[in-house]
PDB file of C-alpha atoms in Angstrom:
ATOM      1  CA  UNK A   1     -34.080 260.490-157.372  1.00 42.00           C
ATOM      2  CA  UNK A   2     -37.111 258.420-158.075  1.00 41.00           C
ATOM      3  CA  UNK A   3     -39.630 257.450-155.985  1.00 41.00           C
ATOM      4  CA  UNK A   4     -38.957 254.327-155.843  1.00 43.00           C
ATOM      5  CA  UNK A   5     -35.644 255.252-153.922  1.00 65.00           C
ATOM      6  CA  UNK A   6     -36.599 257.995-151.574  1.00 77.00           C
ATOM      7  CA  UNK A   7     -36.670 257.762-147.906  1.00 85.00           C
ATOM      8  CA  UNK A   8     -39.716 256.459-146.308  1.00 88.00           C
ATOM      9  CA  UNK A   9     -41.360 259.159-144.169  1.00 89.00           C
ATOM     10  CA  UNK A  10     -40.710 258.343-140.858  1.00 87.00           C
ATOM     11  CA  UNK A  11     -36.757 257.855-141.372  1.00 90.00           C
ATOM     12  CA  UNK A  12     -34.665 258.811-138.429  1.00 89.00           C
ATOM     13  CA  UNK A  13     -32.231 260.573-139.973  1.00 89.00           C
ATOM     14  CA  UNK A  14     -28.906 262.869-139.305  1.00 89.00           C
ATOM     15  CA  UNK A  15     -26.882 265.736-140.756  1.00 90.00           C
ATOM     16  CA  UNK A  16     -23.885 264.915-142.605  1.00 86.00           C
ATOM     17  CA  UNK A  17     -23.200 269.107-142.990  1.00 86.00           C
ATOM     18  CA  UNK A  18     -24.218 271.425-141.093  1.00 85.00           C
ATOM     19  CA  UNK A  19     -27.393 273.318-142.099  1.00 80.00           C
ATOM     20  CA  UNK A  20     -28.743 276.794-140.833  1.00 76.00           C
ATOM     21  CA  UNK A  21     -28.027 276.586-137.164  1.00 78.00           C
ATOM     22  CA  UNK A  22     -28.300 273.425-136.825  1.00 87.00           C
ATOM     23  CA  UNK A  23     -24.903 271.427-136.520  1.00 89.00           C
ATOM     24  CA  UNK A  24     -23.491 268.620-137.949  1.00 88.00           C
ATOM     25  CA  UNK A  25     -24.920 264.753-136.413  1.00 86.00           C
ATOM     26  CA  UNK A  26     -27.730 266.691-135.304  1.00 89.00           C
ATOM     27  CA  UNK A  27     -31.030 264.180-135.676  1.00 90.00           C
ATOM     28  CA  UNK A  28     -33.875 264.508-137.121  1.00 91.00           C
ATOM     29  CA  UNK A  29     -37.100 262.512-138.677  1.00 92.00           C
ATOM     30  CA  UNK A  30     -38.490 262.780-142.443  1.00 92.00           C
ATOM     31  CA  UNK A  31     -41.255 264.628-142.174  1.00 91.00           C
ATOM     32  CA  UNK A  32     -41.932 265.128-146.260  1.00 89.00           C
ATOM     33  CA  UNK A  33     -40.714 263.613-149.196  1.00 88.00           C
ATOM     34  CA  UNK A  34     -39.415 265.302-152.485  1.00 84.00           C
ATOM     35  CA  UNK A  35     -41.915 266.855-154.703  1.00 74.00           C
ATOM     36  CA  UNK A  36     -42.402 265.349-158.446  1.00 62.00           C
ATOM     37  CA  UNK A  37     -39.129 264.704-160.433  1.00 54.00           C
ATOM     38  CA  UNK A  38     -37.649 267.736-158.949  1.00 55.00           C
ATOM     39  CA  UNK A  39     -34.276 267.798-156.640  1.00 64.00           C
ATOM     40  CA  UNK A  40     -33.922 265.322-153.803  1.00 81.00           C
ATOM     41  CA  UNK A  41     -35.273 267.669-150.957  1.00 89.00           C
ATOM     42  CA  UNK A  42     -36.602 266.613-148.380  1.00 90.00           C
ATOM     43  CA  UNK A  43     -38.834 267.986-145.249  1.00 91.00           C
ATOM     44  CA  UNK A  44     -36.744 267.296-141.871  1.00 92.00           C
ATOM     45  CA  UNK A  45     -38.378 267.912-138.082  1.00 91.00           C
ATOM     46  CA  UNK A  46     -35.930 267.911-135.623  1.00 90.00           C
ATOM     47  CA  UNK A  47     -36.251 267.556-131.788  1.00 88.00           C
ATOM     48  CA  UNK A  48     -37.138 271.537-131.381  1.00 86.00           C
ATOM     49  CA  UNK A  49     -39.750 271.389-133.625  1.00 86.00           C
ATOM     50  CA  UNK A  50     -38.160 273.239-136.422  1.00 89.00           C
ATOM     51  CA  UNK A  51     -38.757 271.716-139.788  1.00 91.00           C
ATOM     52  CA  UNK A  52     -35.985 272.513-142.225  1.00 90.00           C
ATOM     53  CA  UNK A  53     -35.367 271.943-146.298  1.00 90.00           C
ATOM     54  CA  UNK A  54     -32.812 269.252-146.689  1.00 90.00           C
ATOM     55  CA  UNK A  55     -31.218 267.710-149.855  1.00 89.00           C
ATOM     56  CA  UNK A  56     -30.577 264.255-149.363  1.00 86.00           C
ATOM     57  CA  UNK A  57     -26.888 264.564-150.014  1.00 84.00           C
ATOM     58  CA  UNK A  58     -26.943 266.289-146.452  1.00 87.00           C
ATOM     59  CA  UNK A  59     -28.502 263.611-144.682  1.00 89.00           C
ATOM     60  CA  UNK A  60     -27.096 260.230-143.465  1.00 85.00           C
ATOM     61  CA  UNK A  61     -29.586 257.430-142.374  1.00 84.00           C
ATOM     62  CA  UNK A  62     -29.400 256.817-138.708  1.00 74.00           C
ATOM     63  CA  UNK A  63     -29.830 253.509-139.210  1.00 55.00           C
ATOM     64  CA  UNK A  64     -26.762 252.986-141.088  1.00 49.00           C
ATOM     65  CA  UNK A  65     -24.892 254.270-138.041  1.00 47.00           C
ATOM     66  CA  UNK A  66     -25.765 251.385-135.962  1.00 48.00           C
ATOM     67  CA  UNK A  67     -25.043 248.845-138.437  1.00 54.00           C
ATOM     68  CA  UNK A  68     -21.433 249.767-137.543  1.00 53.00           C
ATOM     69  CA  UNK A  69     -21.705 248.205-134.583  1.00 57.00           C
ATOM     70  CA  UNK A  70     -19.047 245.290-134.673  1.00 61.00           C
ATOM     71  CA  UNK A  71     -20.083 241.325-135.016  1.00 63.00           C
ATOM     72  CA  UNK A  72     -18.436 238.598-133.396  1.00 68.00           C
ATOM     73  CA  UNK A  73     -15.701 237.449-135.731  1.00 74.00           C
ATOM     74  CA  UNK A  74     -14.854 234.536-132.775  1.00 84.00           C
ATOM     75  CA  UNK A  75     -15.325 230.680-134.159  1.00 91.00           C
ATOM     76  CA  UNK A  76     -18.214 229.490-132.266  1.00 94.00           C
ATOM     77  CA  UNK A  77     -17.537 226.174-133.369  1.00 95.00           C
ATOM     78  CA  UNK A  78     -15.525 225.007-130.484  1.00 95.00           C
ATOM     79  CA  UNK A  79     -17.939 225.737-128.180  1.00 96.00           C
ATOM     80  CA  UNK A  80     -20.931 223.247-129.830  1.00 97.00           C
ATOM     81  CA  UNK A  81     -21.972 221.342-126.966  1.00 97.00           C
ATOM     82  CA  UNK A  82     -24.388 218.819-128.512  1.00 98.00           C
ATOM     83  CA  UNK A  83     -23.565 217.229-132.168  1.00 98.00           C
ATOM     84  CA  UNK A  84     -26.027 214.124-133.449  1.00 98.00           C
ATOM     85  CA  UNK A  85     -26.769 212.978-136.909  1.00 97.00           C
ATOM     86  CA  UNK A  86     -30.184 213.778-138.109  1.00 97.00           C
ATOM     87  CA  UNK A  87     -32.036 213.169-141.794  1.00 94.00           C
ATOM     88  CA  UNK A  88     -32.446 210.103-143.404  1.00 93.00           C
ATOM     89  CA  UNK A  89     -29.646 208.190-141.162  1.00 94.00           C
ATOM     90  CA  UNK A  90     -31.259 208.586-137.905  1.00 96.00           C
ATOM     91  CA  UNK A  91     -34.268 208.177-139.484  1.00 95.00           C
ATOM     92  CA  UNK A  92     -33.156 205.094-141.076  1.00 93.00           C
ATOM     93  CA  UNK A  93     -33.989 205.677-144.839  1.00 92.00           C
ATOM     94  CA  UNK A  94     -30.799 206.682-146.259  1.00 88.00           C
ATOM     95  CA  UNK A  95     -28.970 205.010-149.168  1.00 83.00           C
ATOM     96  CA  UNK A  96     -25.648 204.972-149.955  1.00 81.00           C
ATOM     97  CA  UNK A  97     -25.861 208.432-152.065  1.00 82.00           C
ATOM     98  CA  UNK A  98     -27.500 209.835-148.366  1.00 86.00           C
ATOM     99  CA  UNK A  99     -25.409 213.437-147.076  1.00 90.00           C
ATOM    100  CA  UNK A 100     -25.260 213.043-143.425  1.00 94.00           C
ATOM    101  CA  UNK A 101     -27.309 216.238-141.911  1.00 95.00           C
ATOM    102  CA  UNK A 102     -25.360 217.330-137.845  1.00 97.00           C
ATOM    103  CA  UNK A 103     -27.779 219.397-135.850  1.00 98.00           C
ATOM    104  CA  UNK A 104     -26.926 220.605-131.986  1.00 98.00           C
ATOM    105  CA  UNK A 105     -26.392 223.546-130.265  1.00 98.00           C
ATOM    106  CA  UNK A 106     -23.484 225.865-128.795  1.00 97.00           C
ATOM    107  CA  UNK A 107     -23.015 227.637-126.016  1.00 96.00           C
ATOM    108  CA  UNK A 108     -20.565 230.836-125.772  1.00 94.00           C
ATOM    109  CA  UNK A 109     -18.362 231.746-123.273  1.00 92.00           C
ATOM    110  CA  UNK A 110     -20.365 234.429-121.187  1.00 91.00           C
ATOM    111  CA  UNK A 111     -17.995 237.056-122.490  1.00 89.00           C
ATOM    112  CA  UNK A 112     -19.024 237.243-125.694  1.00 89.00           C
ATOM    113  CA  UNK A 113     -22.398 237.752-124.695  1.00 84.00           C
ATOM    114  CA  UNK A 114     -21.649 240.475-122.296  1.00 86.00           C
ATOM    115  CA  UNK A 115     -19.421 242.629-124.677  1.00 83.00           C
ATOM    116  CA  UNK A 116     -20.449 244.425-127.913  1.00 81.00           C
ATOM    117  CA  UNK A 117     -20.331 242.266-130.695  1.00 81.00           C
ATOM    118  CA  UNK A 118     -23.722 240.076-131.670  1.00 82.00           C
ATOM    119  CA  UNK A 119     -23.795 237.171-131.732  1.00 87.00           C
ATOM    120  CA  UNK A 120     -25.705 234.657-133.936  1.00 89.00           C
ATOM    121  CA  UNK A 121     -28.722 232.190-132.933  1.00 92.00           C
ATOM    122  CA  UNK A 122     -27.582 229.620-135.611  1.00 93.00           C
ATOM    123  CA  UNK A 123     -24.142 228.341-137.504  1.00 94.00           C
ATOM    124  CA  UNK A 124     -24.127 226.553-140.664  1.00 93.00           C
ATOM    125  CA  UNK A 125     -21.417 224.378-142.228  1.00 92.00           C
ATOM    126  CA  UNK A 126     -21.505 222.938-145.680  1.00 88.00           C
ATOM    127  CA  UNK A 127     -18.972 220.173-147.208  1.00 86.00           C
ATOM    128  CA  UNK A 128     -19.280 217.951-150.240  1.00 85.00           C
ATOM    129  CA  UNK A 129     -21.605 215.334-148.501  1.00 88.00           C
ATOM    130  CA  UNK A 130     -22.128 217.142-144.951  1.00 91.00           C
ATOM    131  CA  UNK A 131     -24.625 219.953-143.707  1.00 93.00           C
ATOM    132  CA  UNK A 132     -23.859 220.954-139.962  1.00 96.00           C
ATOM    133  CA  UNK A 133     -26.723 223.657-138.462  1.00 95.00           C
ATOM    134  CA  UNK A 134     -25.762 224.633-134.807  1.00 97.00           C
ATOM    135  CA  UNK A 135     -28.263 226.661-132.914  1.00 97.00           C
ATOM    136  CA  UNK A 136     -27.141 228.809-129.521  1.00 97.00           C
ATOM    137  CA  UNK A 137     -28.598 227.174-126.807  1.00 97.00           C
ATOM    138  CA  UNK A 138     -31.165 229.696-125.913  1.00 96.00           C
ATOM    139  CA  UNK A 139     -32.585 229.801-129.561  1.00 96.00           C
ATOM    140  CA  UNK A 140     -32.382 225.605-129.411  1.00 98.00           C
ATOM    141  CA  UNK A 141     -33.937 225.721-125.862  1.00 98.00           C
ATOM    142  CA  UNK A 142     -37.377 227.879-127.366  1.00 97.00           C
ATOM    143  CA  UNK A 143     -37.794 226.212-130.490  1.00 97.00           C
ATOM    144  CA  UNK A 144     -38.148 222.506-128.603  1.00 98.00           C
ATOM    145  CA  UNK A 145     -40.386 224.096-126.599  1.00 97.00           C
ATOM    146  CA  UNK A 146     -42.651 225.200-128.799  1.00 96.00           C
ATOM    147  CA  UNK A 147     -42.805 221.772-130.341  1.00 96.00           C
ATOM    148  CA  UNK A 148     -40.769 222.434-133.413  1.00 95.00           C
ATOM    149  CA  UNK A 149     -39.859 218.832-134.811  1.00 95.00           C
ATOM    150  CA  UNK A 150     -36.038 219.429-136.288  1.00 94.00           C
ATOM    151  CA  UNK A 151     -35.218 220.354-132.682  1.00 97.00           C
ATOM    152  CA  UNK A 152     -37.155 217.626-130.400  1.00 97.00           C
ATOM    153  CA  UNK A 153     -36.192 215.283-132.961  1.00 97.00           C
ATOM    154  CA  UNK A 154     -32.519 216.255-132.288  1.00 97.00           C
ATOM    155  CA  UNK A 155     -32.960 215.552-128.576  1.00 98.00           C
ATOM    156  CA  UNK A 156     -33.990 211.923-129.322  1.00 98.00           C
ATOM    157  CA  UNK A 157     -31.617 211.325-132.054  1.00 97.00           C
ATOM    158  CA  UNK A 158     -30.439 207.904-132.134  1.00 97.00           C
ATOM    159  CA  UNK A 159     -26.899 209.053-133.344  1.00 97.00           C
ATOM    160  CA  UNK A 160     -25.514 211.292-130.703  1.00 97.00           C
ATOM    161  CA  UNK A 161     -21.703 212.219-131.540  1.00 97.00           C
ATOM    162  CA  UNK A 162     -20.618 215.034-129.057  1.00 98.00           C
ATOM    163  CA  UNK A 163     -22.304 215.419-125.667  1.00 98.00           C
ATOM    164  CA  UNK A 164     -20.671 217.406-122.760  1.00 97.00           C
ATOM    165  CA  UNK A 165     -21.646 217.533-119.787  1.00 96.00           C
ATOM    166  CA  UNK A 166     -24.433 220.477-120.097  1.00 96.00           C
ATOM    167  CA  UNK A 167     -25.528 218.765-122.955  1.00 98.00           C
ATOM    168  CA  UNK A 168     -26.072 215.600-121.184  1.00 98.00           C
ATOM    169  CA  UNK A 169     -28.101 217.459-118.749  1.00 98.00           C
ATOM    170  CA  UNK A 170     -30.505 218.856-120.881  1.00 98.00           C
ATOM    171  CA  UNK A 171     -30.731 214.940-122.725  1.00 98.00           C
ATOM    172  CA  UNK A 172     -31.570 213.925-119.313  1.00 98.00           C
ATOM    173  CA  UNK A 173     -34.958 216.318-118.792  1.00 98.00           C
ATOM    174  CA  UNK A 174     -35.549 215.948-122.631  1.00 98.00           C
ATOM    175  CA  UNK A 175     -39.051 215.019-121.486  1.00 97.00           C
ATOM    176  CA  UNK A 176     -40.023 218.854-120.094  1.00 98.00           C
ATOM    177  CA  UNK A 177     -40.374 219.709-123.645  1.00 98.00           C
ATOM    178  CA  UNK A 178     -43.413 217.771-124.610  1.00 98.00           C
ATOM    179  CA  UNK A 179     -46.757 218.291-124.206  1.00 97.00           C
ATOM    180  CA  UNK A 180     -49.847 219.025-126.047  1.00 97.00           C
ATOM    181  CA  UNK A 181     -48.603 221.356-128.382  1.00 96.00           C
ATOM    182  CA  UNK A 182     -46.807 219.121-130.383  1.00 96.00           C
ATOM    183  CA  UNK A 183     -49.942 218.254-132.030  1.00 96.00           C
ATOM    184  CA  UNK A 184     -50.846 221.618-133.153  1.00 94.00           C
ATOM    185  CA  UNK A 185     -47.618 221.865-134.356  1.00 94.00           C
ATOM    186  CA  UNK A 186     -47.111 218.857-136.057  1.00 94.00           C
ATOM    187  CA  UNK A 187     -50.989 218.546-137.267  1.00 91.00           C
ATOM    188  CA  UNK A 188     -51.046 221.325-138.646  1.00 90.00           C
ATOM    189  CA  UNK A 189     -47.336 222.039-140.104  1.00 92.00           C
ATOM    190  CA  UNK A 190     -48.693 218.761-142.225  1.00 93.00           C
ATOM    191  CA  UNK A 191     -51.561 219.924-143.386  1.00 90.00           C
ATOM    192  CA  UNK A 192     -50.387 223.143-144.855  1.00 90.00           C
ATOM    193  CA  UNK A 193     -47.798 221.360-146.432  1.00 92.00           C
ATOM    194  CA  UNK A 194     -49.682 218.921-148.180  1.00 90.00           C
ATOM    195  CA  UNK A 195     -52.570 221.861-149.211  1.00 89.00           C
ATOM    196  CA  UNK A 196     -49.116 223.494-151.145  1.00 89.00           C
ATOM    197  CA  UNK A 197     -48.345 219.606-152.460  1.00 90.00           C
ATOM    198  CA  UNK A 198     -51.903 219.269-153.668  1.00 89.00           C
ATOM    199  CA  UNK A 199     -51.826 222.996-155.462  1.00 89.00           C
ATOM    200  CA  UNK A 200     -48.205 221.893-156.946  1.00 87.00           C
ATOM    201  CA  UNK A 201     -49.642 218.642-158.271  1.00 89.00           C
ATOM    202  CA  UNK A 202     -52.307 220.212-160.255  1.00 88.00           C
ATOM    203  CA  UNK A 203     -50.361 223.477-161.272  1.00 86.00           C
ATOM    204  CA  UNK A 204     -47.131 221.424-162.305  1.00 85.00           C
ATOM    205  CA  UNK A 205     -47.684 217.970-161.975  1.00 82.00           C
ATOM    206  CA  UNK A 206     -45.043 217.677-159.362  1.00 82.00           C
ATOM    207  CA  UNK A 207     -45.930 216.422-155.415  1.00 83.00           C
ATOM    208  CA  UNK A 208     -42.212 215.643-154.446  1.00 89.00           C
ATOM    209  CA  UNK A 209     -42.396 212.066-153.443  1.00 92.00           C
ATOM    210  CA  UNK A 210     -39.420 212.838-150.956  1.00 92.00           C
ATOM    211  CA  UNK A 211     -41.089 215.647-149.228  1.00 93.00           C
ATOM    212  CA  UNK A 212     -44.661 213.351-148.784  1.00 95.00           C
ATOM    213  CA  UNK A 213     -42.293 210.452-147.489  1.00 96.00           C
ATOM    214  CA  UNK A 214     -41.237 213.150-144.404  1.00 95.00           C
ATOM    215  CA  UNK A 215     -44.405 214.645-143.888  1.00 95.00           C
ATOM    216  CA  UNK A 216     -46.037 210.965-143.373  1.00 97.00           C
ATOM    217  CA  UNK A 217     -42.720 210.246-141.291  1.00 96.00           C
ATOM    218  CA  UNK A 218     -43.725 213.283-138.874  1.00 96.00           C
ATOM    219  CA  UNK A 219     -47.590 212.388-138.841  1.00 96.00           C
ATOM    220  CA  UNK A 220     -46.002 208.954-137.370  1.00 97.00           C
ATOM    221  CA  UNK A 221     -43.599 210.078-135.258  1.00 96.00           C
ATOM    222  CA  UNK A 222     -46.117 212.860-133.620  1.00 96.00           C
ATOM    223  CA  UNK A 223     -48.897 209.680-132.852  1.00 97.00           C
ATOM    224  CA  UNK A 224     -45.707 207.971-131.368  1.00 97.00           C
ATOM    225  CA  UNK A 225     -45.294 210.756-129.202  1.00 97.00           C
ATOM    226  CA  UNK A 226     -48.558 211.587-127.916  1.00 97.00           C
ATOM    227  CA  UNK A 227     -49.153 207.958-126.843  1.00 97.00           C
ATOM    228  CA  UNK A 228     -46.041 207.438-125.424  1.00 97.00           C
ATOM    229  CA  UNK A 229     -43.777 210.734-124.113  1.00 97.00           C
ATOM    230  CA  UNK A 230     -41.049 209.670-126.475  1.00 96.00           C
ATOM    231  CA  UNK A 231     -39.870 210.951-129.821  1.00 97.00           C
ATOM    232  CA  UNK A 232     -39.816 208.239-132.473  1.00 96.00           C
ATOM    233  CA  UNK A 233     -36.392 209.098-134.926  1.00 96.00           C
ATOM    234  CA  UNK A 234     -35.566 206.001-136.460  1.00 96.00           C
ATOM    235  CA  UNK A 235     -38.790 204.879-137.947  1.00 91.00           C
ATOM    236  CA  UNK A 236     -38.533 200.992-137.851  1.00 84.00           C
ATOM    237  CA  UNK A 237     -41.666 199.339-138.716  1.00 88.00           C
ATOM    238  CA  UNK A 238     -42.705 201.889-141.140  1.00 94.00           C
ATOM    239  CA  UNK A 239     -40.048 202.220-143.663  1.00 94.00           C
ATOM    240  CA  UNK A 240     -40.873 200.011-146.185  1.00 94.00           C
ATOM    241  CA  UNK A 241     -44.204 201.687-147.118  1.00 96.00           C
ATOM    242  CA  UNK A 242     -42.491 205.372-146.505  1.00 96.00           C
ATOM    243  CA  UNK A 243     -39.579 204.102-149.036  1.00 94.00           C
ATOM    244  CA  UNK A 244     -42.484 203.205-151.577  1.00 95.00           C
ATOM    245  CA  UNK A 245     -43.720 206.814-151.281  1.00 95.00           C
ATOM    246  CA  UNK A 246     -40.601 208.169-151.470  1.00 94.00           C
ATOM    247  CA  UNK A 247     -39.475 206.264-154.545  1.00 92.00           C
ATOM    248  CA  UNK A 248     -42.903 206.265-156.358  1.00 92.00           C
ATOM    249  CA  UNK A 249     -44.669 203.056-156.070  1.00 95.00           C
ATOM    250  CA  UNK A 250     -46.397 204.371-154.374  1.00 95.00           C
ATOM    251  CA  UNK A 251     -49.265 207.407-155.808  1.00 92.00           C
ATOM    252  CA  UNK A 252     -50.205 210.038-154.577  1.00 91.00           C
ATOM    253  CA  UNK A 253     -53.895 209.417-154.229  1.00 92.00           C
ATOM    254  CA  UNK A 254     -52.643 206.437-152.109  1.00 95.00           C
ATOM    255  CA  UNK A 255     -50.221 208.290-150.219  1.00 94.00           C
ATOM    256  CA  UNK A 256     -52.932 211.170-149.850  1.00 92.00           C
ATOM    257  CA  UNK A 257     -55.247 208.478-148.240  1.00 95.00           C
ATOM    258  CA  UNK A 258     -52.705 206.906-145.643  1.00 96.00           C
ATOM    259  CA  UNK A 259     -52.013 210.647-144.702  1.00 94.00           C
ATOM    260  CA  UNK A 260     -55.912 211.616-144.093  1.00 94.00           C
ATOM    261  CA  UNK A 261     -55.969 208.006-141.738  1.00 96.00           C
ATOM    262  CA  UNK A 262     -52.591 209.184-139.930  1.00 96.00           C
ATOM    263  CA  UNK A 263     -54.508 212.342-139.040  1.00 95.00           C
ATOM    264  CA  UNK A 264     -57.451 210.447-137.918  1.00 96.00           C
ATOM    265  CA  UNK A 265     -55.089 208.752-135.359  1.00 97.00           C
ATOM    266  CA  UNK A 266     -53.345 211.263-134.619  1.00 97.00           C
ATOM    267  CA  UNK A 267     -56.505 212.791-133.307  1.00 96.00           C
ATOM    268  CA  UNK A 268     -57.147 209.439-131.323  1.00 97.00           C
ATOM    269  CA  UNK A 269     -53.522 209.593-129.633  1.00 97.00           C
ATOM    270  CA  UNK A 270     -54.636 213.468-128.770  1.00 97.00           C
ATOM    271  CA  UNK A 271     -57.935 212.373-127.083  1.00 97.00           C
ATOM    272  CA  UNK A 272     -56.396 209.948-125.342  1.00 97.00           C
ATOM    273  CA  UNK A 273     -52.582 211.373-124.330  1.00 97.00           C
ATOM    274  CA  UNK A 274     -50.992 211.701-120.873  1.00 97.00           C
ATOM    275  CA  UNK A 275     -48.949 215.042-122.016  1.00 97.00           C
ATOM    276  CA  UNK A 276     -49.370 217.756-119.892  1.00 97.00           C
ATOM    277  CA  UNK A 277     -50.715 220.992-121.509  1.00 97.00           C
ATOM    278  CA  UNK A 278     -47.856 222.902-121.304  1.00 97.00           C
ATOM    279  CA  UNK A 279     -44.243 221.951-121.629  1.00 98.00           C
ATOM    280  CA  UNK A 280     -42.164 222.645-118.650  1.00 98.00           C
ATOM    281  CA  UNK A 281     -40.732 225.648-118.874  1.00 98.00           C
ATOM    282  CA  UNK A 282     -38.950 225.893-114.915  1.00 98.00           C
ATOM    283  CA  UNK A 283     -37.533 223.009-115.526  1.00 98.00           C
ATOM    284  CA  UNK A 284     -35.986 224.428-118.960  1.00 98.00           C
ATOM    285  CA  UNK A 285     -35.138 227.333-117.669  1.00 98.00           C
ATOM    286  CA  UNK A 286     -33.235 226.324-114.716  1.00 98.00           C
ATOM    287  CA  UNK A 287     -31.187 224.057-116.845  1.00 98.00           C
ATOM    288  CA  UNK A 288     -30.117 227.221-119.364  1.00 97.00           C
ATOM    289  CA  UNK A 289     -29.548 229.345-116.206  1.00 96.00           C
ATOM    290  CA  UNK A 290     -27.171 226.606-115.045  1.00 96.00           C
ATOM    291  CA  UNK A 291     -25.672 226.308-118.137  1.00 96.00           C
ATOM    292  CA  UNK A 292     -25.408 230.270-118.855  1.00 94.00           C
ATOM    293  CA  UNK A 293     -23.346 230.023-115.240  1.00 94.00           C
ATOM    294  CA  UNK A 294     -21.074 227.051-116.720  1.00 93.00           C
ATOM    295  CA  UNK A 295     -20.305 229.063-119.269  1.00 91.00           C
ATOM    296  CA  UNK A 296     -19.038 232.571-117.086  1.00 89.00           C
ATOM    297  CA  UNK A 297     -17.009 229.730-114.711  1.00 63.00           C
ATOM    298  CA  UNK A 298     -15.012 228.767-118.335  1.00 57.00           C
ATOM    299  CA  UNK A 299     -15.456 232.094-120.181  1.00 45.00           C
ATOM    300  CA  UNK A 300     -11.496 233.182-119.205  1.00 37.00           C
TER     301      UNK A 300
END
């Protein structure tokens, strides 16, 4: 065994034989790995303090033992609550060779939460000109509040197609989840991105007009926000000069330049905003609670 595959010291680990007088599953930690090229023995403590000579053919990772654990093989597609178009049709720059991009969120029956099985924060669909991303409403819940766009941008999307009724409620408090944060989040998600365009430009050549055209898009939708409590999707008034960046006519110095005055506003709209500090988290979290009860009244 090289060293490159030994285990770690520190593994939790169990016998697969049994081994002096110690019996078979009994548990134990790595305490020392194998020595040089030499057989695959390794140094075990176990709960008594005894520290026993192993080969690794005798031991079975603990960890590998809870992996067993079963998954939910249920479809959690019937129970999507909340299904809107996002991407370039909501945003209102698509083209006829445009996917359409679904985003939402699910909620399980409370029985599959209270039994064994995990389940997942997020489902994914792919067809020939569809992407569908599905987050559990808990996970969907925490990302809008901390201010991550795909999500609040969801909440405002102009091209709802399934809303139940918990759904609906959440659409109608949509405004607990902004506040201040939203422009760290936004400010400075752009400006990382654009330090990696910059570094991409002068390594390769390459600043992915596309990309720039969605980063300028979010520096626009963010002022929109701050200055008014509402999450612009479609962008209107702007496209024309984010279609130019996006197909090239316009540069990158230019587009670099419109960028540094979006973040100059941006600042403005921060100085000047009505958001509170914080979102509102009761408010949030009574709605999940509610709908976390909805959901053990039509589990079965």
């Amino acid at each position: 065994m090289t060293p490159d595959h030994r285990l770690p010291i520190g593994t939790h680990v169990t016998l697969r034989t049994a081994h002096e007088e110690k019996p078979v599953g009994t548990a134990g930690i790595i305490l020392r790995q194998p020595s040089g090229d030499g057989p695959s023995v390794y140094a075990v403590q176990f709960p008594d303090g005894a520290v026993l000579e192993v080969n690794r053919v005798h031991l079975a990772v603990r960890r590998s033992e809870l992996e067993a654990l079963p998954e939910s093989d249920t479809d959690l597609w019937p129970y999507v609550q909340y299904r809107c178009v996002m991407g370039s049709r909501a945003f209102g720059l698509d083209t006829d060779a445009s996917d359409t991009d679904l985003r939402g969120f699910f909620l399980p029956p409370a029985r599959l939460h209270w039994g064994l099985a995990d389940l997942p924060e997020q489902l994914e669909r792919h067809a020939e000109t569809t992407e569908e991303v599905s987050w559990e409403a808990r996970k969907f819940v925490r990302l809008a509040l901390k201010a991550n766009p795909n999500v609040l941008e969801c909440l405002y999307s102009p091209l709802p197609l399934t809303v139940t009724e918990q759904a609906q409620a959440l659409l109608d408090i949509r405004g607990a989840f902004l506040s201040r944060l939203l422009y760290q989040t936004y400010n400075g998600y752009v400006q990382g991105q654009f330090r990696r365009l910059e570094q991409g430009r002068r390594a390769h050549g390459d600043i992915r007009p596309k990309h720039v055209m969605h980063l300028l898009r979010l520096l626009l939708s963010g002022i929109h926000a701050l200055r008014t409590g509402e999450i612009m999707v479609n962008v209107g008034e702007h496209k024309g000069m984010l279609l130019a960046v996006k197909s090239g006519q316009m540069d990158w110095a230019e587009a670099n330049r419109w960028r540094l005055e979006l973040h100059a506003e941006f600042d403005r709209a921060f100085e000047r905003t009505r958001l509170p500090e914080r979102p509102d988290f009761e408010t949030v979290e009574a709605w999940l609670i509610a709908a976390r009860r909805a959901a053990v009244d039509g589990s079965g």
